[in-house]
Short mmCIF file of C-alpha atoms in Angstrom, two decimals:
data_model
loop_
_atom_site.label_atom_id
_atom_site.label_comp_id
_atom_site.label_asym_id
_atom_site.label_seq_id
_atom_site.Cartn_x
_atom_site.Cartn_y
_atom_site.Cartn_z
CA UNK A 1 29.54 16.87 -12.77
CA UNK A 2 28.37 13.42 -13.80
CA UNK A 3 26.30 13.48 -17.01
CA UNK A 4 23.94 10.53 -17.53
CA UNK A 5 24.37 8.45 -20.67
CA UNK A 6 21.61 6.53 -22.43
CA UNK A 7 23.85 4.18 -24.44
CA UNK A 8 27.02 3.59 -22.41
CA UNK A 9 27.46 -0.05 -23.48
CA UNK A 10 28.89 -0.31 -27.02
CA UNK A 11 26.82 2.72 -28.02
CA UNK A 12 23.82 0.39 -28.20
CA UNK A 13 20.49 1.18 -26.54
CA UNK A 14 19.51 -2.50 -26.53
CA UNK A 15 22.73 -3.73 -24.90
CA UNK A 16 22.72 -0.83 -22.45
CA UNK A 17 19.10 -1.60 -21.49
CA UNK A 18 20.03 -5.27 -21.00
CA UNK A 19 22.87 -4.35 -18.64
CA UNK A 20 20.68 -1.78 -16.86
CA UNK A 21 18.07 -4.44 -16.05
CA UNK A 22 20.61 -6.58 -14.15
CA UNK A 23 19.79 -5.04 -10.70
CA UNK A 24 16.04 -5.57 -11.24
CA UNK A 25 16.54 -9.10 -12.60
CA UNK A 26 18.76 -9.92 -9.64
CA UNK A 27 16.09 -8.89 -7.14
CA UNK A 28 13.26 -10.59 -9.01
CA UNK A 29 15.15 -13.88 -9.50
CA UNK A 30 16.35 -13.99 -5.89
CA UNK A 31 12.82 -13.34 -4.62
CA UNK A 32 10.82 -15.35 -7.13
CA UNK A 33 13.05 -18.31 -8.02
CA UNK A 34 15.57 -18.63 -5.19
CA UNK A 35 12.94 -17.57 -2.59
CA UNK A 36 15.54 -15.54 -0.72
CA UNK A 37 14.46 -13.25 2.11
CA UNK A 38 13.46 -9.85 0.77
CA UNK A 39 16.01 -7.84 2.77
CA UNK A 40 18.89 -9.99 1.51
CA UNK A 41 17.66 -9.84 -2.08
CA UNK A 42 17.37 -6.06 -1.79
CA UNK A 43 20.93 -5.68 -0.51
CA UNK A 44 22.36 -7.91 -3.25
CA UNK A 45 20.33 -6.03 -5.87
CA UNK A 46 21.70 -2.76 -4.51
CA UNK A 47 25.26 -4.08 -4.83
CA UNK A 48 24.58 -5.01 -8.47
CA UNK A 49 23.07 -1.57 -9.17
CA UNK A 50 26.18 0.12 -7.72
CA UNK A 51 28.48 -2.03 -9.88
CA UNK A 52 26.47 -1.32 -13.04
CA UNK A 53 26.43 2.43 -12.30
CA UNK A 54 30.16 2.49 -11.63
CA UNK A 55 31.54 0.08 -14.24
CA UNK A 56 29.03 0.33 -17.11
CA UNK A 57 27.76 3.90 -16.75
CA UNK A 58 30.95 5.49 -15.45
CA UNK A 59 29.30 7.15 -12.46
CA UNK A 60 31.98 8.03 -9.88
CA UNK A 61 31.87 5.62 -6.96
CA UNK A 62 31.47 8.47 -4.47
CA UNK A 63 28.40 9.83 -6.29
CA UNK A 64 27.02 6.31 -6.62
CA UNK A 65 27.32 5.77 -2.86
CA UNK A 66 25.78 9.21 -2.24
CA UNK A 67 22.80 8.28 -4.45
CA UNK A 68 22.28 5.09 -2.45
CA UNK A 69 22.50 7.00 0.81
CA UNK A 70 19.84 9.48 -0.34
CA UNK A 71 17.51 6.62 -1.28
CA UNK A 72 18.08 4.90 2.07
CA UNK A 73 17.33 8.13 3.95
CA UNK A 74 14.12 8.62 1.98
CA UNK A 75 13.18 5.05 2.89
CA UNK A 76 13.68 5.82 6.56
CA UNK A 77 12.11 9.27 6.49
CA UNK A 78 9.34 9.79 5.61
CA UNK A 79 8.39 6.27 4.40
CA UNK A 80 9.22 4.03 7.36
CA UNK A 81 8.58 6.88 9.78
CA UNK A 82 4.92 6.54 8.79
CA UNK A 83 4.81 2.76 9.05
CA UNK A 84 6.53 2.54 12.45
CA UNK A 85 4.29 5.14 14.08
CA UNK A 86 1.10 3.66 12.59
CA UNK A 87 1.91 0.15 13.81
CA UNK A 88 2.86 1.64 17.18
CA UNK A 89 -0.68 2.96 17.55
CA UNK A 90 -2.06 -0.50 16.72
CA UNK A 91 0.27 -2.22 19.21
CA UNK A 92 -0.90 0.06 22.01
CA UNK A 93 -4.55 -0.84 21.32
CA UNK A 94 -3.64 -4.53 21.42
CA UNK A 95 -1.76 -4.12 24.70
CA UNK A 96 -4.73 -2.44 26.41
CA UNK A 97 -7.18 -4.93 24.82
CA UNK A 98 -9.07 -2.12 23.15
CA UNK A 99 -8.47 -3.89 19.85
CA UNK A 100 -10.46 -6.88 21.18
CA UNK A 101 -13.28 -4.49 22.10
CA UNK A 102 -13.18 -3.12 18.55
CA UNK A 103 -13.37 -6.65 17.13
CA UNK A 104 -16.38 -7.51 19.27
CA UNK A 105 -18.01 -4.23 18.25
CA UNK A 106 -17.71 -5.24 14.59
CA UNK A 107 -19.15 -8.65 15.33
CA UNK A 108 -22.27 -7.05 16.79
CA UNK A 109 -22.91 -4.80 13.78
CA UNK A 110 -24.45 -7.71 11.87
CA UNK A 111 -24.74 -11.46 12.27
CA UNK A 112 -24.80 -11.98 8.49
CA UNK A 113 -21.36 -13.40 7.57
CA UNK A 114 -21.49 -11.75 4.14
CA UNK A 115 -21.93 -8.33 5.74
CA UNK A 116 -19.28 -9.19 8.33
CA UNK A 117 -16.83 -9.89 5.50
CA UNK A 118 -17.50 -6.43 4.08
CA UNK A 119 -17.19 -4.70 7.45
CA UNK A 120 -14.05 -6.50 8.60
CA UNK A 121 -12.09 -7.34 5.42
CA UNK A 122 -13.09 -4.47 3.14
CA UNK A 123 -13.85 -1.49 5.39
CA UNK A 124 -11.73 -2.14 8.48
CA UNK A 125 -9.05 -3.76 6.33
CA UNK A 126 -8.91 -0.55 4.30
CA UNK A 127 -8.56 1.48 7.50
CA UNK A 128 -5.69 -0.74 8.61
CA UNK A 129 -4.14 -0.37 5.15
CA UNK A 130 -4.49 3.40 5.46
CA UNK A 131 -2.69 3.42 8.79
CA UNK A 132 -0.07 0.71 8.43
CA UNK A 133 -0.10 -1.41 5.27
CA UNK A 134 2.79 -3.85 4.71
CA UNK A 135 0.74 -7.02 5.38
CA UNK A 136 -0.95 -5.91 8.62
CA UNK A 137 -4.49 -5.61 7.12
CA UNK A 138 -4.44 -9.16 5.75
CA UNK A 139 -3.22 -10.72 8.98
CA UNK A 140 -5.56 -8.79 11.28
CA UNK A 141 -8.66 -9.10 9.06
CA UNK A 142 -8.14 -12.85 8.58
CA UNK A 143 -7.78 -13.43 12.32
CA UNK A 144 -10.94 -11.42 13.02
CA UNK A 145 -12.94 -13.38 10.43
CA UNK A 146 -11.80 -16.71 11.91
CA UNK A 147 -12.88 -15.46 15.35
CA UNK A 148 -16.32 -14.72 13.86
CA UNK A 149 -16.59 -18.36 12.74
CA UNK A 150 -15.25 -18.29 9.17
CA UNK A 151 -13.41 -21.29 7.80
CA UNK A 152 -9.66 -20.42 7.86
CA UNK A 153 -9.20 -20.86 4.08
CA UNK A 154 -12.23 -18.72 3.26
CA UNK A 155 -11.11 -16.07 5.78
CA UNK A 156 -7.64 -15.90 4.21
CA UNK A 157 -9.00 -15.66 0.65
CA UNK A 158 -11.48 -12.92 1.58
CA UNK A 159 -8.79 -10.93 3.43
CA UNK A 160 -6.37 -11.19 0.48
CA UNK A 161 -8.89 -10.19 -2.20
CA UNK A 162 -10.23 -7.32 -0.07
CA UNK A 163 -6.71 -5.89 0.25
CA UNK A 164 -6.68 -4.33 -3.23
CA UNK A 165 -8.55 -1.04 -3.69
CA UNK A 166 -6.91 0.75 -0.71
CA UNK A 167 -3.30 -0.34 -1.34
CA UNK A 168 -2.17 2.57 -3.56
CA UNK A 169 -3.00 5.04 -0.77
CA UNK A 170 -1.95 2.74 2.08
CA UNK A 171 0.28 3.67 5.02
CA UNK A 172 -0.81 7.30 4.80
CA UNK A 173 -0.24 7.49 1.06
CA UNK A 174 3.26 5.97 1.16
CA UNK A 175 3.12 4.30 -2.30
CA UNK A 176 2.04 7.48 -4.11
CA UNK A 177 4.45 9.62 -2.07
CA UNK A 178 7.27 7.29 -3.16
CA UNK A 179 6.03 7.35 -6.75
CA UNK A 180 6.06 11.14 -6.82
CA UNK A 181 9.53 11.27 -5.30
CA UNK A 182 11.21 8.82 -7.70
CA UNK A 183 9.50 10.22 -10.81
CA UNK A 184 9.77 13.90 -10.00
CA UNK A 185 6.06 14.36 -10.67
CA UNK A 186 3.97 16.47 -8.27
CA UNK A 187 2.35 14.37 -5.54
CA UNK A 188 -1.04 16.00 -6.07
CA UNK A 189 -0.97 15.14 -9.78
CA UNK A 190 0.01 11.49 -9.23
CA UNK A 191 -2.59 11.06 -6.47
CA UNK A 192 -5.27 12.62 -8.66
CA UNK A 193 -4.73 10.14 -11.50
CA UNK A 194 -4.48 7.11 -9.19
CA UNK A 195 -7.68 8.39 -7.59
CA UNK A 196 -9.38 8.06 -10.96
CA UNK A 197 -8.35 4.43 -11.39
CA UNK A 198 -8.46 2.48 -8.11
CA UNK A 199 -11.97 3.69 -7.13
CA UNK A 200 -13.25 1.71 -10.12
CA UNK A 201 -11.88 -1.42 -8.43
CA UNK A 202 -13.70 -0.46 -5.24
CA UNK A 203 -17.02 -0.73 -7.07
CA UNK A 204 -16.30 -4.37 -7.96
CA UNK A 205 -14.44 -5.80 -4.97
CA UNK A 206 -17.34 -5.81 -2.42
CA UNK A 207 -19.51 -7.68 -4.93
CA UNK A 208 -16.67 -10.13 -5.44
CA UNK A 209 -16.30 -10.62 -1.68
CA UNK A 210 -19.94 -11.60 -1.09
CA UNK A 211 -19.57 -14.04 -4.01
CA UNK A 212 -16.47 -15.56 -2.36
CA UNK A 213 -18.32 -15.88 0.95
CA UNK A 214 -21.62 -17.31 -0.27
CA UNK A 215 -21.53 -17.78 -4.05
CA UNK A 216 -24.50 -16.83 -6.22
CA UNK A 217 -26.85 -16.74 -3.26
CA UNK A 218 -24.62 -14.22 -1.51
CA UNK A 219 -24.49 -11.99 -4.57
CA UNK A 220 -28.24 -12.27 -5.16
CA UNK A 221 -29.20 -11.49 -1.55
CA UNK A 222 -26.58 -8.90 -0.57
CA UNK A 223 -25.69 -7.08 -3.79
CA UNK A 224 -27.46 -3.92 -2.61
CA UNK A 225 -25.38 -3.37 0.57
CA UNK A 226 -22.23 -4.51 -1.28
CA UNK A 227 -22.81 -2.00 -4.06
CA UNK A 228 -23.65 0.76 -1.57
CA UNK A 229 -20.44 0.04 0.33
CA UNK A 230 -18.30 -0.02 -2.81
CA UNK A 231 -19.88 3.11 -4.28
CA UNK A 232 -19.40 5.13 -1.08
CA UNK A 233 -15.82 3.88 -0.75
CA UNK A 234 -15.07 4.77 -4.38
CA UNK A 235 -16.64 8.23 -4.13
CA UNK A 236 -14.77 9.10 -0.94
CA UNK A 237 -11.43 7.80 -2.24
CA UNK A 238 -11.86 9.81 -5.43
CA UNK A 239 -12.85 12.98 -3.58
CA UNK A 240 -10.10 12.80 -0.98
CA UNK A 241 -7.29 11.95 -3.42
CA UNK A 242 -8.36 14.64 -5.88
CA UNK A 243 -9.46 17.48 -3.65
CA UNK A 244 -8.27 16.91 -0.06
CA UNK A 245 -5.18 14.80 0.64
CA UNK A 246 -3.67 11.54 -0.58
CA UNK A 247 -2.91 10.66 3.05
CA UNK A 248 -6.60 10.81 3.96
CA UNK A 249 -7.92 8.96 0.90
CA UNK A 250 -8.20 5.49 2.45
CA UNK A 251 -9.31 6.71 5.87
CA UNK A 252 -12.19 8.66 4.37
CA UNK A 253 -13.04 5.81 1.99
CA UNK A 254 -13.08 3.18 4.75
CA UNK A 255 -15.33 5.27 6.99
CA UNK A 256 -17.65 6.20 4.11
CA UNK A 257 -17.91 2.57 3.00
CA UNK A 258 -18.74 1.36 6.51
CA UNK A 259 -21.27 4.16 7.01
CA UNK A 260 -23.05 3.42 3.74
CA UNK A 261 -23.08 -0.29 4.49
CA UNK A 262 -24.70 0.17 7.88
CA UNK A 263 -27.20 2.68 6.45
CA UNK A 264 -28.71 -0.01 4.19
CA UNK A 265 -31.57 -1.65 6.15
CA UNK A 266 -30.87 -5.03 4.56
CA UNK A 267 -27.39 -5.10 6.11
CA UNK A 268 -28.76 -5.04 9.67
CA UNK A 269 -31.27 -7.87 9.23
CA UNK A 270 -30.44 -11.21 10.88
CA UNK A 271 -29.07 -13.75 8.42
CA UNK A 272 -31.08 -16.86 7.62
CA UNK A 273 -29.79 -19.88 9.55
CA UNK A 274 -29.01 -21.91 6.38
CA UNK A 275 -26.71 -19.09 5.30
CA UNK A 276 -24.89 -19.00 8.63
CA UNK A 277 -24.61 -22.79 8.71
CA UNK A 278 -23.20 -22.90 5.16
CA UNK A 279 -20.71 -20.05 5.60
CA UNK A 280 -19.63 -20.18 9.24
CA UNK A 281 -17.97 -23.58 9.19
CA UNK A 282 -15.19 -22.59 11.59
CA UNK A 283 -15.11 -22.17 15.37
CA UNK A 284 -16.65 -18.95 16.70
CA UNK A 285 -14.69 -17.14 19.43
CA UNK A 286 -16.43 -17.32 22.82
CA UNK A 287 -15.43 -13.81 23.81
CA UNK A 288 -17.74 -12.31 21.15
CA UNK A 289 -20.58 -12.58 23.67
CA UNK A 290 -18.73 -10.48 26.24
CA UNK A 291 -20.48 -7.16 26.97
CA UNK A 292 -18.26 -4.07 26.71
CA UNK A 293 -19.19 -0.81 28.49
CA UNK A 294 -20.02 1.97 26.07
CA UNK A 295 -17.16 4.26 27.29
CA UNK A 296 -14.66 1.49 26.53
CA UNK A 297 -16.11 0.99 23.04
CA UNK A 298 -15.70 4.72 22.38
CA UNK A 299 -12.10 4.56 23.62
CA UNK A 300 -11.48 1.64 21.23
CA UNK A 301 -12.56 3.80 18.31
CA UNK A 302 -10.65 6.85 19.62
CA UNK A 303 -7.23 6.15 18.00
CA UNK A 304 -8.73 6.21 14.52
CA UNK A 305 -10.82 9.28 15.28
CA UNK A 306 -7.68 11.05 16.54
CA UNK A 307 -5.75 10.23 13.37
CA UNK A 308 -8.58 11.54 11.20
CA UNK A 309 -8.79 14.69 13.32
CA UNK A 310 -5.03 15.37 13.25
CA UNK A 311 -4.76 14.86 9.48
CA UNK A 312 -7.87 16.94 8.83
CA UNK A 313 -6.47 19.76 10.96
CA UNK A 314 -3.19 19.58 9.04
CA UNK A 315 -5.05 20.23 5.76
CA UNK A 316 -6.29 23.66 6.89
CA UNK A 317 -4.26 26.11 4.72
CA UNK A 318 -2.94 28.20 7.62
CA UNK A 319 -1.90 25.10 9.58
CA UNK A 320 -0.44 23.48 6.48
CA UNK A 321 1.70 26.54 5.78
CA UNK A 322 2.91 26.60 9.40
CA UNK A 323 3.91 22.92 9.30
CA UNK A 324 5.67 23.37 5.96
CA UNK A 325 7.94 26.05 7.46
CA UNK A 326 9.78 23.28 9.32
CA UNK A 327 10.77 21.62 6.03
CA UNK A 328 14.51 21.73 5.37
CA UNK A 329 15.79 21.79 1.77
CA UNK A 330 19.51 21.48 1.02
CA UNK A 331 22.00 20.36 -1.62
CA UNK A 332 22.67 16.67 -1.18
CA UNK A 333 26.38 16.20 -0.39
CA UNK A 334 28.78 14.58 -2.89
CA UNK A 335 26.13 14.53 -5.63
CA UNK A 336 26.27 16.56 -8.84
CA UNK A 337 24.30 14.86 -11.63
CA UNK A 338 23.00 16.16 -14.96
CA UNK A 339 20.57 14.45 -17.33
CA UNK A 340 21.65 13.50 -20.89
CA UNK A 341 20.85 17.02 -22.10
CA UNK A 342 23.13 18.55 -19.45
CA UNK A 343 20.47 19.95 -17.09
CA UNK A 344 20.89 19.29 -13.32
CA UNK A 345 18.53 16.60 -12.01
CA UNK A 346 16.16 17.13 -9.09
CA UNK A 347 17.98 14.54 -6.99
CA UNK A 348 20.83 16.98 -6.35
CA UNK A 349 18.52 18.73 -3.87
CA UNK A 350 16.86 16.97 -0.93
CA UNK A 351 13.84 18.08 1.10
CA UNK A 352 13.30 16.89 4.67
CA UNK A 353 9.71 17.58 5.85
CA UNK A 354 10.25 17.33 9.60
CA UNK A 355 6.67 18.10 10.65
CA UNK A 356 4.58 18.25 7.47
CA UNK A 357 4.79 14.51 6.91
CA UNK A 358 2.39 11.66 7.64
CA UNK A 359 4.67 9.93 10.14
CA UNK A 360 4.95 12.97 12.42
CA UNK A 361 1.19 13.51 12.32
CA UNK A 362 0.57 9.85 13.20
CA UNK A 363 3.09 10.23 16.05
CA UNK A 364 1.08 13.15 17.43
CA UNK A 365 -2.12 11.09 17.14
CA UNK A 366 -0.29 8.22 18.87
CA UNK A 367 0.61 10.41 21.83
CA UNK A 368 -3.07 11.35 22.10
CA UNK A 369 -4.03 7.68 21.80
CA UNK A 370 -1.75 6.72 24.67
CA UNK A 371 -3.46 9.32 26.87
CA UNK A 372 -6.99 8.31 25.86
CA UNK A 373 -6.64 4.52 26.25
CA UNK A 374 -4.46 4.75 29.35
CA UNK A 375 -0.94 3.76 28.25
CA UNK A 376 1.80 5.08 30.56
CA UNK A 377 4.51 7.12 28.83
CA UNK A 378 7.22 4.57 29.75
CA UNK A 379 5.13 1.72 28.33
CA UNK A 380 4.36 3.71 25.17
CA UNK A 381 8.08 4.27 24.56
CA UNK A 382 8.77 0.55 25.08
CA UNK A 383 6.02 -0.31 22.60
CA UNK A 384 7.53 2.09 20.05
CA UNK A 385 10.94 0.42 20.44
CA UNK A 386 9.32 -3.00 20.14
CA UNK A 387 7.62 -1.87 16.92
CA UNK A 388 10.98 -0.88 15.44
CA UNK A 389 12.39 -4.28 16.44
CA UNK A 390 9.42 -6.09 14.91
CA UNK A 391 9.90 -4.20 11.64
CA UNK A 392 13.70 -4.52 11.50
CA UNK A 393 13.74 -6.70 8.38
CA UNK A 394 11.07 -4.62 6.67
CA UNK A 395 13.17 -1.53 7.43
CA UNK A 396 16.22 -3.15 5.85
CA UNK A 397 14.17 -4.22 2.82
CA UNK A 398 12.61 -0.82 2.16
CA UNK A 399 15.85 1.13 2.61
CA UNK A 400 17.81 -1.23 0.34
CA UNK A 401 15.14 -1.22 -2.40
CA UNK A 402 14.88 2.58 -2.35
CA UNK A 403 18.68 2.89 -2.34
CA UNK A 404 18.71 0.61 -5.41
CA UNK A 405 16.02 2.71 -7.08
CA UNK A 406 17.90 5.96 -6.47
CA UNK A 407 21.15 4.52 -7.87
CA UNK A 408 19.33 3.31 -10.98
CA UNK A 409 17.52 6.61 -11.44
CA UNK A 410 20.46 8.95 -10.84
CA UNK A 411 23.01 6.91 -12.80
CA UNK A 412 20.70 6.80 -15.85
CA UNK A 413 19.90 3.07 -15.80
CA UNK A 414 16.14 3.69 -15.45
CA UNK A 415 16.21 6.22 -18.30
CA UNK A 416 17.93 3.70 -20.60
CA UNK A 417 15.34 1.02 -19.86
CA UNK A 418 12.55 3.55 -20.31
CA UNK A 419 13.81 4.64 -23.74
CA UNK A 420 14.08 1.01 -24.81
CA UNK A 421 10.63 0.02 -23.49
CA UNK A 422 9.11 3.02 -25.28
CA UNK A 423 9.37 1.01 -28.49
CA UNK A 424 6.15 -0.72 -27.40
CA UNK A 425 4.37 2.48 -28.46
CA UNK A 426 0.64 2.47 -27.86
CA UNK A 427 0.86 -1.05 -26.38
CA UNK A 428 2.73 0.46 -23.47
CA UNK A 429 -0.57 1.67 -21.98
CA UNK A 430 -1.75 -1.96 -21.71
CA UNK A 431 1.58 -3.24 -20.37
CA UNK A 432 2.09 -0.48 -17.82
CA UNK A 433 -0.24 -1.91 -15.11
CA UNK A 434 1.22 -5.38 -15.77
CA UNK A 435 4.69 -4.10 -14.85
CA UNK A 436 3.36 -2.71 -11.56
CA UNK A 437 1.43 -5.94 -10.91
CA UNK A 438 4.56 -8.02 -11.50
CA UNK A 439 6.63 -5.76 -9.24
CA UNK A 440 4.20 -6.06 -6.33
CA UNK A 441 3.69 -9.79 -6.89
CA UNK A 442 7.43 -10.27 -6.42
CA UNK A 443 8.27 -7.65 -3.78
CA UNK A 444 4.96 -7.72 -1.88
CA UNK A 445 4.90 -3.93 -1.75
CA UNK A 446 3.33 -1.28 -3.96
CA UNK A 447 5.87 1.15 -2.48
CA UNK A 448 8.78 -1.02 -3.62
CA UNK A 449 7.29 -1.57 -7.09
CA UNK A 450 6.81 2.18 -7.51
CA UNK A 451 10.39 2.80 -6.42
CA UNK A 452 11.71 0.21 -8.87
CA UNK A 453 9.58 0.99 -11.93
CA UNK A 454 8.17 4.51 -11.46
CA UNK A 455 10.97 6.42 -13.20
CA UNK A 456 11.11 3.80 -15.94
CA UNK A 457 7.38 4.26 -16.65
CA UNK A 458 7.75 8.05 -16.88
CA UNK A 459 10.70 7.85 -19.26
CA UNK A 460 8.92 5.34 -21.47
CA UNK A 461 5.80 7.52 -21.52
CA UNK A 462 7.76 10.61 -22.52
CA UNK A 463 9.44 8.77 -25.37
CA UNK A 464 6.24 7.16 -26.66
CA UNK A 465 4.07 10.28 -26.47
CA UNK A 466 1.84 8.99 -23.68
CA UNK A 467 1.01 10.83 -20.47
CA UNK A 468 3.79 10.34 -17.85
CA UNK A 469 1.24 10.86 -15.08
CA UNK A 470 -1.02 8.16 -16.52
CA UNK A 471 1.67 5.48 -16.77
CA UNK A 472 3.16 6.35 -13.38
CA UNK A 473 -0.30 6.02 -11.83
CA UNK A 474 -0.93 2.81 -13.79
CA UNK A 475 2.18 1.29 -12.21
CA UNK A 476 0.69 1.83 -8.75
CA UNK A 477 -2.91 0.95 -9.69
CA UNK A 478 -1.88 -2.25 -11.46
CA UNK A 479 0.42 -3.05 -8.58
CA UNK A 480 -2.40 -3.25 -6.04
CA UNK A 481 -3.71 -6.34 -7.83
CA UNK A 482 -0.42 -8.17 -7.36
CA UNK A 483 -0.66 -7.82 -3.60
CA UNK A 484 -2.94 -10.84 -3.13
CA UNK A 485 -0.55 -13.23 -4.92
CA UNK A 486 2.75 -11.99 -3.48
CA UNK A 487 4.58 -14.71 -1.49
CA UNK A 488 4.92 -12.25 1.39
CA UNK A 489 1.16 -11.71 1.72
CA UNK A 490 0.32 -15.37 1.13
CA UNK A 491 2.70 -16.34 3.93
CA UNK A 492 1.22 -13.70 6.25
CA UNK A 493 -2.33 -14.88 5.53
CA UNK A 494 -1.48 -18.55 6.09
CA UNK A 495 0.40 -17.85 9.31
CA UNK A 496 -2.46 -15.72 10.65
CA UNK A 497 -5.12 -18.43 10.27
CA UNK A 498 -3.00 -21.49 11.03
CA UNK A 499 -2.46 -22.73 7.48
CA UNK A 500 1.34 -22.68 7.40
CA UNK A 501 2.64 -24.53 4.34
CA UNK A 502 -0.62 -24.08 2.41
CA UNK A 503 0.52 -21.01 0.46
CA UNK A 504 0.27 -22.92 -2.84
CA UNK A 505 -3.37 -23.84 -2.21
CA UNK A 506 -4.19 -20.25 -1.35
CA UNK A 507 -2.40 -18.97 -4.46
CA UNK A 508 -4.52 -21.18 -6.71
CA UNK A 509 -7.68 -19.72 -5.19
CA UNK A 510 -6.75 -16.03 -5.54
CA UNK A 511 -4.70 -16.04 -8.78
CA UNK A 512 -7.73 -16.07 -11.14
CA UNK A 513 -9.21 -13.03 -9.35
CA UNK A 514 -5.88 -11.22 -9.46
CA UNK A 515 -5.51 -11.80 -13.21
CA UNK A 516 -9.14 -10.95 -13.94
CA UNK A 517 -8.99 -7.63 -12.08
CA UNK A 518 -5.60 -6.87 -13.68
CA UNK A 519 -7.18 -7.23 -17.12
CA UNK A 520 -9.89 -4.76 -16.07
CA UNK A 521 -7.25 -2.26 -14.92
CA UNK A 522 -5.26 -2.68 -18.16
CA UNK A 523 -8.38 -1.91 -20.20
CA UNK A 524 -9.10 1.14 -18.01
CA UNK A 525 -5.59 2.52 -18.60
CA UNK A 526 -5.79 1.85 -22.34
CA UNK A 527 -9.13 3.66 -22.42
CA UNK A 528 -7.68 6.58 -20.45
CA UNK A 529 -4.82 6.85 -22.95
CA UNK A 530 -7.35 7.39 -25.76
CA UNK A 531 -10.41 9.54 -26.31
CA UNK A 532 -12.62 6.70 -25.01
CA UNK A 533 -11.83 7.38 -21.32
CA UNK A 534 -9.39 10.25 -21.70
CA UNK A 535 -12.05 12.58 -20.31
CA UNK A 536 -11.51 10.95 -16.90
CA UNK A 537 -8.04 12.43 -16.52
CA UNK A 538 -7.44 15.93 -15.11
#
């Protein structure tokens, strides 16, 4: 049995913590300073984590390799299993041109560009985040806004800022699922606390978007539909994450936000021509005037309706119990780890939810989608393989980062850093979202930031007397605000709207909003750690 040590380097917590941070520093420096590709930085960081675990912490090399293998498998299944199948559904709609029908349908909902920004970037962007995540919402929303006549820079900024509130529950809850796995906290508990933080952002972001589109005039004239949209989104995200399912949180929120927006009479009124002339300074796509038959419009919406239906069905207790029976739990081979007190750690056992996982449910919805929109089985399989090929570097990145996280967690490196960071005491509540924000800003992924810093946050919370659930959730909630400034997302946004090489200009436009919203989240977490807002927590 390997027993974790907190002070393996010269019996000093400070020196041990310094050595333990080497894998994280390696990844962050390679990504942020050297600008290395994420998958290469992840693999090098993993190598450093293995060396630190073996040489500094004395973890047997076989157990170290086994830890990395478990992390890589978790990255593949269920994490990337969700992402691949969700993007597969999207690719099939693009192939059959039903995605173009959906885009034209959105364009006809309102001719007011401020309302269009809310429908496309906030509501539909959230739905895309719920299904796929990993940069897809920013790219697709920005392209749709440019087709509607938005200036490319404005379209990119709006798409980036809108991609905040839904991120923690994106890709069928992948970030919070990862957070629960690496921290050992129950998924329902983590999702509940995150669901009492990010909805507060949802109240603000739509108001911010109409300001970005049309300044003070936009806020003055469209604050009612923006507030209705944000309030409905926030309420649905809170309700789903707390009482239904983390996987359905963003889907329900996106649909509720869009429904509330369209229910406000003001949102359906034609926009004044001076507004359209001032905002729509780009080139409007000619195909927006194309008439689509009603049956085809319904088929364009069908994939998303199928996903909602499948996930809703899976939440019925009897069905949920049946699906859970296919879960396989077994002792992970070549791994026998105990914490510093000598108790076996949870990582010695591994659970494989073959059916009761988001990716399998999306796959079932994808099969239904192929039938509804008319994709032949052979073509659907080819599209699935093409999706895997398209995501090959993302797959390598996620598996290497999660392998790194598992090595750090199981060897004791994360625990050492957590004990050292706990010295911040009460100030830790303020710094906790900043750590998540920094992680996402560098890695471009809330999932990766949760994998890297989740266990650290829990250890620090336990040592400082704060709620582990609160700081774990704060890591994810703060992280969503780093998404808009991550080099990965900036590059995706610029490439989507034809602004390659302008990432620096885009960063200067979104950085103030990222920092401002981060400050709000830090104050929320501090309040929740005290009696001021402590009543918000379960």
